Coordinates of C-alpha atoms and ligand atoms in Angstrom, one line a residue:
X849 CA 92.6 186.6 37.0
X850 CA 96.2 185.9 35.8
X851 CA 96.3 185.8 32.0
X852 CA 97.3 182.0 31.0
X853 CA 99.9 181.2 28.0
X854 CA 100.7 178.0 25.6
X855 CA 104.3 177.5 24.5
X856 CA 104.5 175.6 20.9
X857 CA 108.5 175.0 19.6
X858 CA 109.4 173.8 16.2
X859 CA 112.5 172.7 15.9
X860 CA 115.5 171.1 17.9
X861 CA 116.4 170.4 21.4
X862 CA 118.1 173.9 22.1
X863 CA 114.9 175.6 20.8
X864 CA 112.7 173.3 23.6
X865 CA 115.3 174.7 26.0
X866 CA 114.9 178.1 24.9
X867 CA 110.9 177.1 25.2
X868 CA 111.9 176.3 29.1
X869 CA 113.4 179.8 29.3
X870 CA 110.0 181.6 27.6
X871 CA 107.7 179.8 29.7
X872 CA 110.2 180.4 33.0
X873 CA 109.8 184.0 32.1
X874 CA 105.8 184.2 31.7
X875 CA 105.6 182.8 34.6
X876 CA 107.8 185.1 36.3
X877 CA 105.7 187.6 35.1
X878 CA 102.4 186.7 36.7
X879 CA 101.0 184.6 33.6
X880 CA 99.9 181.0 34.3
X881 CA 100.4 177.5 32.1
X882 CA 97.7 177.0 30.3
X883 CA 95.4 173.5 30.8
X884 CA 93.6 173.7 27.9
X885 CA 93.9 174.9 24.1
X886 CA 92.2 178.3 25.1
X887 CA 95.3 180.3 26.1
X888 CA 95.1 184.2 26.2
X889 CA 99.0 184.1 24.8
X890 CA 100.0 181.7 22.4
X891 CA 103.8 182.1 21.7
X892 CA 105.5 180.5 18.8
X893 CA 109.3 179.6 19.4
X894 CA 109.6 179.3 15.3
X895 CA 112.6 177.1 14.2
X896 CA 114.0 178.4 10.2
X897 CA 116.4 175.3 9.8
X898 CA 113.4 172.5 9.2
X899 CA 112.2 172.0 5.6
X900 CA 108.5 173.9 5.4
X901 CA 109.1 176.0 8.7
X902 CA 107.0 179.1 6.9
X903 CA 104.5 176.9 5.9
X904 CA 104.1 175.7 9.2
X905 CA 103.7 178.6 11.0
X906 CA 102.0 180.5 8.7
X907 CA 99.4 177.5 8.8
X908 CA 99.8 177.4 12.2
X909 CA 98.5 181.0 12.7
X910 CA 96.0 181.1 9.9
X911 CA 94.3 178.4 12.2
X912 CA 94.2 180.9 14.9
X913 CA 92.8 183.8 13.6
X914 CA 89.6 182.7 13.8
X915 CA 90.1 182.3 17.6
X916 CA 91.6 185.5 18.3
X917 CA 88.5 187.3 16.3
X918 CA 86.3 185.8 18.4
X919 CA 88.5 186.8 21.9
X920 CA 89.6 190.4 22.2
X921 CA 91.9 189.8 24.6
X922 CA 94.0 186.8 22.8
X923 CA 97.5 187.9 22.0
X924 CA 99.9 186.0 19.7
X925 CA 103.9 186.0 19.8
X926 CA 106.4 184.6 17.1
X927 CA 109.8 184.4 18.6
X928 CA 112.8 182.2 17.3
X929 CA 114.7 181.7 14.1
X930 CA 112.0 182.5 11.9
X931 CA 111.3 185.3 13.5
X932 CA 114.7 186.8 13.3
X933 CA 114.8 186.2 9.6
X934 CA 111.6 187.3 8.8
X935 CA 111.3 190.2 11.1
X936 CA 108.1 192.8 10.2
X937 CA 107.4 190.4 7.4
X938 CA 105.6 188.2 9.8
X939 CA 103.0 190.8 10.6
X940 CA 102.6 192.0 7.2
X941 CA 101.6 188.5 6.3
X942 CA 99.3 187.9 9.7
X943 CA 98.3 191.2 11.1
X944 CA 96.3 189.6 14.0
X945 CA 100.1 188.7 15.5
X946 CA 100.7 191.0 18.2
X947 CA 104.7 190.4 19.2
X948 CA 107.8 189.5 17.2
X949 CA 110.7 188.9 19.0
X950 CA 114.4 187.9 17.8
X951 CA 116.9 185.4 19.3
X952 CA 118.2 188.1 20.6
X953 CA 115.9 189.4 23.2
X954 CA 113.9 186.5 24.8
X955 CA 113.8 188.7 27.8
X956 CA 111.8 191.8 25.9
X957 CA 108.5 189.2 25.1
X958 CA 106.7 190.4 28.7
X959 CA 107.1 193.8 27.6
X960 CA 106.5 193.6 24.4
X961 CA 103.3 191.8 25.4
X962 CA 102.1 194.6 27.4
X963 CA 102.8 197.0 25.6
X964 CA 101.2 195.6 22.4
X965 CA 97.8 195.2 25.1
X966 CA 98.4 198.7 25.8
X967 CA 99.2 200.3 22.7
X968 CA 96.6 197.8 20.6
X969 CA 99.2 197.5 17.8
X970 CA 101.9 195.2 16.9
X971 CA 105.3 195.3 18.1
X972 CA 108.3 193.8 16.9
X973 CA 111.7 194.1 18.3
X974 CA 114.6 192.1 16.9
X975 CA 118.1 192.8 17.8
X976 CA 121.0 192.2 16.0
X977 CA 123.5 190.9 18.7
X978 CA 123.4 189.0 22.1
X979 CA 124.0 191.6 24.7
X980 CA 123.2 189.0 28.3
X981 CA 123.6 185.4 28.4
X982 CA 119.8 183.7 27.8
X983 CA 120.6 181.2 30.5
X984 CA 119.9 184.4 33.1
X985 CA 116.8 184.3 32.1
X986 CA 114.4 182.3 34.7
X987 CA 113.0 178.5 33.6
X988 CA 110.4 176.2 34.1
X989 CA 111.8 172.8 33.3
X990 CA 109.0 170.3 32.0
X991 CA 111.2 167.3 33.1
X992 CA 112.1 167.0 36.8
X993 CA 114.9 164.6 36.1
X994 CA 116.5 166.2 33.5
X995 CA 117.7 169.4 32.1
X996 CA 119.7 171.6 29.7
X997 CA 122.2 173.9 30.8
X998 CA 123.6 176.3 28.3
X999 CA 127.4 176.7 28.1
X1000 CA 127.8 178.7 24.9
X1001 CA 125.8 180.4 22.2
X1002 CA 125.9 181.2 18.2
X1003 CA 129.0 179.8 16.0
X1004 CA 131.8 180.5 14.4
X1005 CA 132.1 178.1 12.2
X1006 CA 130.3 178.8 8.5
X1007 CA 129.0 175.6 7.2
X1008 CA 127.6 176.1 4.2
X1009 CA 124.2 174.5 4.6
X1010 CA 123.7 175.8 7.8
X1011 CA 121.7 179.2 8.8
X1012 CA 122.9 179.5 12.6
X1013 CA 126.0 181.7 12.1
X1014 CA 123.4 184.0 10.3
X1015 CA 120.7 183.8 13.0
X1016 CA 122.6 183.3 15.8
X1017 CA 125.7 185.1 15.8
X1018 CA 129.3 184.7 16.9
X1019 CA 129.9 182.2 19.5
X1020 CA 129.7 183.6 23.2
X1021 CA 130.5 181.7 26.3
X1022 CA 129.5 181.3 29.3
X1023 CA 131.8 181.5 32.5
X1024 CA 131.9 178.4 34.2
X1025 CA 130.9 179.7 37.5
X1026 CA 127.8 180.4 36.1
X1027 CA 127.0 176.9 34.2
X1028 CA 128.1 175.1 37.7
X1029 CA 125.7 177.6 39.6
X1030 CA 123.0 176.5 37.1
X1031 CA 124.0 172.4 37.2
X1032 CA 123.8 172.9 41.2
X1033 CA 120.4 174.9 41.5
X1034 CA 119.0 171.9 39.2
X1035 CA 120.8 169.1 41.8
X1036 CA 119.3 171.2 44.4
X1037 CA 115.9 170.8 42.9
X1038 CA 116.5 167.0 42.8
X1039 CA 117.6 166.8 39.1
X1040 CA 119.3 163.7 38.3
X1041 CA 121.1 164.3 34.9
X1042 CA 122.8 167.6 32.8
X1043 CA 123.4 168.1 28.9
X1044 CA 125.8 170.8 28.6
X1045 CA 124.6 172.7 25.5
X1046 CA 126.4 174.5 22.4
X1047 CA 126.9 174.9 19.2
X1048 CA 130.1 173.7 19.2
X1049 CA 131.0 172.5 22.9
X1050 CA 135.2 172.3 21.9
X1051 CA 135.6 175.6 21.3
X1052 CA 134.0 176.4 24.5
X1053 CA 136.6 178.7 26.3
X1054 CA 137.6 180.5 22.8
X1055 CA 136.2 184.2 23.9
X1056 CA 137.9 184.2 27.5
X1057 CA 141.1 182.2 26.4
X1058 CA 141.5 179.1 27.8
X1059 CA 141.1 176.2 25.1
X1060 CA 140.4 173.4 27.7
X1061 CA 138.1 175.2 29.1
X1062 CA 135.5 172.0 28.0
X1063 CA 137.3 169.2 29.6
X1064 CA 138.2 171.6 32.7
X1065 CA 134.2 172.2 33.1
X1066 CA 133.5 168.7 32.7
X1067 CA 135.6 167.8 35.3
X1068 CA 134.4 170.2 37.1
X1069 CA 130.9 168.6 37.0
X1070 CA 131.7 165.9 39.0
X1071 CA 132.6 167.3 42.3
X1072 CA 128.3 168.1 42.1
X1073 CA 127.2 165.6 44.5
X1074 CA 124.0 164.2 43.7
X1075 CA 124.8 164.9 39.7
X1076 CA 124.6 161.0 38.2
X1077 CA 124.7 161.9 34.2
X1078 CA 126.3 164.7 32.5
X1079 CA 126.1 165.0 28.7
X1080 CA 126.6 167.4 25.8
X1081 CA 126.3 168.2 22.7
X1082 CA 127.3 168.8 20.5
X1083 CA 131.0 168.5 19.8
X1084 CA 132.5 169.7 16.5
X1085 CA 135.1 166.8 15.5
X1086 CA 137.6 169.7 13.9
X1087 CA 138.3 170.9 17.7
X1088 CA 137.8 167.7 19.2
X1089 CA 141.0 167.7 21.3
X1090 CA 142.2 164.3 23.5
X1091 CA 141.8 166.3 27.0
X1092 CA 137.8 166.3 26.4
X1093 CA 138.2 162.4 26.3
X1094 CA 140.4 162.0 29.1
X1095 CA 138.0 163.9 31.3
X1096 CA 135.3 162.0 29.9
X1097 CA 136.5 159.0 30.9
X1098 CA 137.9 159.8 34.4
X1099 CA 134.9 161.9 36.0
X1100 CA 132.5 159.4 37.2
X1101 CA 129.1 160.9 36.2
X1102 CA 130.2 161.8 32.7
X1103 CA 127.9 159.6 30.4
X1104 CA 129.9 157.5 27.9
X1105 CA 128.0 158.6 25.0
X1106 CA 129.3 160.8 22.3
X1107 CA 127.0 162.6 20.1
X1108 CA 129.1 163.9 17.4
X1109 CA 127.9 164.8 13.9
X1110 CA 129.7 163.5 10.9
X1111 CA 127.6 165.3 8.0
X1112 CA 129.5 163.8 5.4
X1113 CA 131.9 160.6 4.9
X1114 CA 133.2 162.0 1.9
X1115 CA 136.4 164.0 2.1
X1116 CA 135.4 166.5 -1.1
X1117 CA 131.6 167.1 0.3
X1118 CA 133.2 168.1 4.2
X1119 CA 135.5 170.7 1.9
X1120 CA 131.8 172.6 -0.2
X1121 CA 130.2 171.8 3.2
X1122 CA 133.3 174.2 4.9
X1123 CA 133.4 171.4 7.7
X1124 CA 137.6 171.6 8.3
X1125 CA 138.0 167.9 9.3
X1126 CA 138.3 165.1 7.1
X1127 CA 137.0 161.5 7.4
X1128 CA 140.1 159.8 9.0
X1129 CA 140.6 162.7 11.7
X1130 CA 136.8 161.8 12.8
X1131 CA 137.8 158.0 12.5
X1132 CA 141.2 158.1 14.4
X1133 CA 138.7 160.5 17.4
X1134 CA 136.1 157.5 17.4
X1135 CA 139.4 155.4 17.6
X1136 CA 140.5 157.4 20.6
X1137 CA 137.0 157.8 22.3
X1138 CA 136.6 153.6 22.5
X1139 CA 140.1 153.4 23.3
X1140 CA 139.8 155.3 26.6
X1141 CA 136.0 154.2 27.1
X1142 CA 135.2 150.9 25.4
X1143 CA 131.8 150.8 26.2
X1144 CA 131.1 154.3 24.4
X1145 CA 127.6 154.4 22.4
X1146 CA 128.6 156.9 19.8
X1147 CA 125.9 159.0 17.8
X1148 CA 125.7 161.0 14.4
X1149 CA 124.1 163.8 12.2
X1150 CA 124.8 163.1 8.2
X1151 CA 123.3 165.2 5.7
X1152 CA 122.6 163.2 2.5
X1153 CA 122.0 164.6 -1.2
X1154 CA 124.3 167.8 -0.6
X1155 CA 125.0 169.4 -3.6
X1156 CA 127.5 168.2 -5.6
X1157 CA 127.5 164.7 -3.8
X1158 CA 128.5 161.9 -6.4
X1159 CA 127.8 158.1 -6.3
X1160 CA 131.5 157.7 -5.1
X1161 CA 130.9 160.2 -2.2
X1162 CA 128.0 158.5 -1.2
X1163 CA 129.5 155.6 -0.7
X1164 CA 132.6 156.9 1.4
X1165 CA 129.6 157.7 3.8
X1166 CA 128.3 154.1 4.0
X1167 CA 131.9 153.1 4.7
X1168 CA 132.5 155.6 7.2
X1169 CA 129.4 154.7 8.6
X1170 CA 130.0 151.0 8.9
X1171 CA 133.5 151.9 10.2
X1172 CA 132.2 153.9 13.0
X1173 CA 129.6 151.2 14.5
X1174 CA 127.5 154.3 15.3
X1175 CA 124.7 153.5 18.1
X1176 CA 122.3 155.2 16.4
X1177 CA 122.1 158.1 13.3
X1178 CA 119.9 161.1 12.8
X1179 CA 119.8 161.4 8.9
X1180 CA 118.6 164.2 6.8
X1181 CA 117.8 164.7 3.5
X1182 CA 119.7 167.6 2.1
X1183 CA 117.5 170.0 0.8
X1184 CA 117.9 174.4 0.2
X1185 CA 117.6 176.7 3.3
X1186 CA 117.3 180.2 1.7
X1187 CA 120.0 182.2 3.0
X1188 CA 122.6 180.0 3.2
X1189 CA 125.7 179.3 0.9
X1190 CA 124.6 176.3 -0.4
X1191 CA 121.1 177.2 -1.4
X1192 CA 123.1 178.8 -4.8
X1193 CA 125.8 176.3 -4.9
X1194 CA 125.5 174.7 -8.5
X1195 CA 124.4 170.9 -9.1
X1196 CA 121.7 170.5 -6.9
X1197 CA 120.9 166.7 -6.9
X1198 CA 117.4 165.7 -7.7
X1199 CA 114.9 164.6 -5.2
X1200 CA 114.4 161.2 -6.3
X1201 CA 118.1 160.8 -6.0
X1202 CA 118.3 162.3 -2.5
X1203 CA 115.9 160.1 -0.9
X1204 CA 117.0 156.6 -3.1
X1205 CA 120.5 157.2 -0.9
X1206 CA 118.6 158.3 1.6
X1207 CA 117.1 154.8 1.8
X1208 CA 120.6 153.1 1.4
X1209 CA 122.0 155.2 4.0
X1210 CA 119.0 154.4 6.3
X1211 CA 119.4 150.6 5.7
X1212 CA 122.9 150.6 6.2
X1213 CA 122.8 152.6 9.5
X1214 CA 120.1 150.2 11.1
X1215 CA 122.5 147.3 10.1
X1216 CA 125.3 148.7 12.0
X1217 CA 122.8 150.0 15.5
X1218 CA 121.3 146.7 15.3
X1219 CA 125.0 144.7 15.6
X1220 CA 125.4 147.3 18.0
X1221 CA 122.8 146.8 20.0
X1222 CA 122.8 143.0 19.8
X1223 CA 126.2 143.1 21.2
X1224 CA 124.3 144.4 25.1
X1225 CA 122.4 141.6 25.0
X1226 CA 122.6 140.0 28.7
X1227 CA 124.4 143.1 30.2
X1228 CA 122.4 145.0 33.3
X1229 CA 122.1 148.6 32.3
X1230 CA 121.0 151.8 34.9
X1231 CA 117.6 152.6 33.3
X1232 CA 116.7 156.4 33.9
X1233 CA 112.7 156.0 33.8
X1234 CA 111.6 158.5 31.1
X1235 CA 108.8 161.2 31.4
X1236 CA 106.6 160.4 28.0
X1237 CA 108.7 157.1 27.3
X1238 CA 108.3 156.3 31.1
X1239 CA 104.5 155.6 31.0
X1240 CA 103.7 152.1 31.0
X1241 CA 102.0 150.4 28.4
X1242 CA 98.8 149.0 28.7
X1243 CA 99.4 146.0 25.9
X1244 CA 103.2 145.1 26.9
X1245 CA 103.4 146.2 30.5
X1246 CA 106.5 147.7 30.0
X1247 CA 108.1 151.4 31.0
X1248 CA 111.0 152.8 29.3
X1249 CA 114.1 155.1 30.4
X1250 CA 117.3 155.9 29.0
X1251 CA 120.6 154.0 30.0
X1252 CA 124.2 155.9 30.7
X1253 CA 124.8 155.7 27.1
X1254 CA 122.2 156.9 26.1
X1255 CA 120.4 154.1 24.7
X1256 CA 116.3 153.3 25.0
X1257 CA 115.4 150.4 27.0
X1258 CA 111.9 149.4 27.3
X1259 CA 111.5 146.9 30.4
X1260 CA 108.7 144.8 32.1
X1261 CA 107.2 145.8 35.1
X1262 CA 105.4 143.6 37.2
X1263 CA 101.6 144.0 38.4
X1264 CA 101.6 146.8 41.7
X1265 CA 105.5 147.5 41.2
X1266 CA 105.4 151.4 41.9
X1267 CA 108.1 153.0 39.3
X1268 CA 107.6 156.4 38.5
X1269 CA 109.7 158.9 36.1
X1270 CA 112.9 160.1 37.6
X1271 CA 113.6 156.5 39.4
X1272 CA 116.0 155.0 38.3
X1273 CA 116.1 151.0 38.0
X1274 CA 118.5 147.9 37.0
X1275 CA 117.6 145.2 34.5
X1276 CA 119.3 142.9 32.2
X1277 CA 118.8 143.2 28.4
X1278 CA 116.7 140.2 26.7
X1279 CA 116.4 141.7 23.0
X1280 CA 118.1 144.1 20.7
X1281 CA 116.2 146.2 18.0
X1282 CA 118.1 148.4 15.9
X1283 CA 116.5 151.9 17.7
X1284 CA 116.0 150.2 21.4
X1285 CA 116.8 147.4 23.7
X1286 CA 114.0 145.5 25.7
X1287 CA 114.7 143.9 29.1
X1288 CA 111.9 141.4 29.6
X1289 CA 112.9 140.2 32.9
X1290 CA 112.3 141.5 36.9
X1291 CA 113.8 144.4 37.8
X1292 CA 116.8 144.0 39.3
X1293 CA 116.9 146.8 41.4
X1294 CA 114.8 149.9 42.1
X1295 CA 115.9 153.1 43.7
X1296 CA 112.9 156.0 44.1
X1297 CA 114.8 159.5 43.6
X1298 CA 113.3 162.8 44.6
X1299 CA 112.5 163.4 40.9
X1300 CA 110.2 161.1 40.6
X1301 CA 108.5 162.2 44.3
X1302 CA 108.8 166.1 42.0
X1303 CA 107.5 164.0 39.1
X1304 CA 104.4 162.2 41.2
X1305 CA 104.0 165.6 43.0
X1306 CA 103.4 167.7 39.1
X1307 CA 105.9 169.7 40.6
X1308 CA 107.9 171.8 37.3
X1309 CA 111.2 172.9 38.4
X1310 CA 112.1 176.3 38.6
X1311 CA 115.1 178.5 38.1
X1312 CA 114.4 181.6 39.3
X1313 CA 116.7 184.0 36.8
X1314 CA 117.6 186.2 39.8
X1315 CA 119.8 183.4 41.3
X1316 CA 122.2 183.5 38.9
X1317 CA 122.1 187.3 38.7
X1318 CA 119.3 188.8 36.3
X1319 CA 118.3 192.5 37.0
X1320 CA 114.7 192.7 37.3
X1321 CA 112.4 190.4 35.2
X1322 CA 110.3 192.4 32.7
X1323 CA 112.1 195.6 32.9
X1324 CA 112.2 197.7 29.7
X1325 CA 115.3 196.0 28.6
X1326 CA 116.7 193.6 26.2
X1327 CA 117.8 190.2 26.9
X1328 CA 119.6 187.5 24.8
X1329 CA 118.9 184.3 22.6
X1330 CA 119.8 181.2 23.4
X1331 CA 121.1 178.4 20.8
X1332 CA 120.1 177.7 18.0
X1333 CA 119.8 174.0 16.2
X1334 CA 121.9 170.8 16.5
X1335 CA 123.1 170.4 13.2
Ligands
SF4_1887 S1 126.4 173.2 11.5 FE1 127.0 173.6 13.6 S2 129.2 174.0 13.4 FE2 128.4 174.3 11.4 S3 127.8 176.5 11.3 FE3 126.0 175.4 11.9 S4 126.0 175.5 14.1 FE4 128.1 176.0 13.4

């Protein structure tokens, strides 16, 4: 009987993609998805950026101990960048985990498994550098519409709130040919839409010399027949160069949606956060951006509370913010990450004052994505119907699906009108909220895709890791990490 396995991810997008790699290579390796709760392998991809990440997975695996007492056989794995931090503490604090593996070496964790089975004690292998690209590694996709492709990994940038460089290492990219071999094997598989993933998408190019090597890939991207979306994120606005937005807005299936985190509006807070931009270069880009492409939805990270952070930077946030007509705004409460720079910095702001900005900035940014989003009223957006978001519900009869720009748009379907995830559909936009639009009218227009035939099948798609050259899954070998968080 093939031993079964449950994936849980903490964390950010890149660390559900590296979840994608885990479970491609698990299944690879003869292990099966687990249907219920009862897996024989339970593997933690640990995330060390989120407030409470210890206390989360140290709950987390206190719950299971009980479990594995019970069933001999039960093997537990912590992997990500918790575990690359902590390293042997992890099984020092819960001896019933069996693996620990790095960012580095995604690749080791069927080994490691089997030899931990074998040699009934733990093992934990954490490497200090990226030796093969993690995107070699084989997948299995949970959407069959969608997927990341990874076109760099680690930074070198050194933010000082920020534990990637530190975890992650120096950036290394990818060579085009093998990101376009990866966007075509998903096409191939019917997939509909790509975000290109990094750290720091501009500098893509940096370690082989070519410093449009972005713009050059998007491009590129759009000779993919069958491609309709390509994203990315995330861009860093100090390399943001015009060429990216050029290419942007002349390849046909690149998405007019920038994701591009400000952190701060406040020149003196982007200087003790290290970020080397200042608030007008990020303006005059936005500037640029809706210049070329008018209808651009553009989307944020800001960091409030950072240390140091007066009233009067504060406020050259909300301005920046109501400047920049963001579409929408992932806000964070700045608060200390133990091992990086600004964990010691001086003047630490108290709580209460982090989140009473925290409320302003909140307030402020649904102002500005509501008068955004009121603006689409009446237009007919492309609705990708959404996995999760594209089940209909029961009380307002409405699916949901992403448009081009990214935004959420829940619309009506009528009684017996087959739409599945993966279609994609055409409606016009009755109502604006300030996190989604509704489109409370007939579909327009209804096109059935092969994703959501995969989708209606419960087919995952696969990317087998030997396709794109990976010598030998589960050999005795070590294999790299893939990104690490968004911000
Ligand atoms: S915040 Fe982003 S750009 Fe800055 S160090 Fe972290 S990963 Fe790099």
């Amino acid at each position: 009987m093939s031993r079964s396995y449950k994936v849980v991810t903490y964390g950010c997008q890149m660390n559900a993609h590296d979840s994608e790699r885990i479970s491609g290579l698990l299944d690879a390796a003869g292990y099966v998805k687990a249907e219920s709760d009862d897996a024989d392998v339970v593997v933690f991809n640990t995330c060390a950026v989120r407030e409470n990440a210890d206390n989360r997975l140290y709950g987390n695996l206190g719950h299971l101990a009980p479990q594995k007492a019970k069933r001999p056989g039960m093997q537990i794995a912590v992997g990500g960048c918790l575990a690359q931090k902590d390293k042997g503490d992890i099984v020092k604090k819960a001896p019933w985990v069996d693996v620990v593996f790095g960012t580095h070496n995604i690749g080791s964790l069927p080994v490691l498994l089997e030899r931990a089975r074998h040699n009934e004690e733990a093992e934990v292998e954490i490497l200090e550098s990226l030796e093969v690209f993690p995107s070699t590694l084989p997948t299995r996709r949970e959407s069959t519409y969608a997927g990341w492709v990874s076109i760099s990994v680690g930074c070198n940038n050194t933010c000082t709130f920020c534990i990637v460089p530190s975890l992650r290492g120096k950036e290394k990219d990818r060579r085009p040919g093998d990101v376009l071999a990866e966007v075509q094997a998903l096409v191939d598989e019917g997939v509909l839409e790509v975000t290109l993933l990094g750290q720091n998408v501009n500098t893509y190019g940096v370690e082989f010399g070519d410093r449009q090597a972005f713009s050059k890939l998007l491009r590129a991207t759009g000779e993919i027949d069958g491609l309709e979306r390509v994203r990315f994120t995330s861009p860093h606005p100090a390399a943001f160069t015009d060429d990216v937005i050029a290419a942007m807005a002349e390849t046909a299936n690149v998405c007019h949606q920038l994701h591009m985190p400000l952190q701060s509006g406040s020149d003196d807070v982007l200087k003790a956060m290290k970020r080397s931009y200042r608030s007008e270069k990020y303006l005059g880009i936005l500037d640029r951006v809706r210049e070329a492409m008018p209808d651009a939805a553009i989307t944020t990270d800001i960091i409030v509370g950072f240390p140091g952070e007066t009233e009067e930077d504060f406020q050259a946030t909300l301005d920046v913010v109501r400047q920049a007509r963001f579409a929408s705004a992932f806000t964070f409460q700045y608060s200390i990450r133990p091992g990086t720079p600004a964990a010691t910095m001086p003047d630490q702001l108290p709580k209460q004052v982090v989140q009473e900005r925290y409320n302003r900035l909140i307030e402020v940014v649904e102002e500005v994505t509501w008068a955004e989003n009121k603006k689409l009223i009446g237009t007919r957006p492309e609705v990708l119907v959404a996995v999760g978001e594209g089940r209909k519900d029961a009380s307002t009869g409405r699916m949901s699906g992403r448009a081009r720009d990214g935004r959420l748009v829940h619309f009506a379907v009528e009684p017996g009108q087959a739409i599945r995830p993966g279609d994609v559909v055409t409606t016009e936009i009755t109502y604006a909220a300030p996190h989604h639009l509704n489109a409370d009218g007939p579909v327009l227009s209804h096109r059935r895709t092969r994703a959501g035939d995969a989708y209606e099948a419960g087919r995952a798609v696969r990317t087998p890791g030997v396709l794109l050259g990976l010598p030998g899954v589960g050999a005795p070998r070590s294999e790299p990490a893939a990104d690490a968080c968004a911000r």
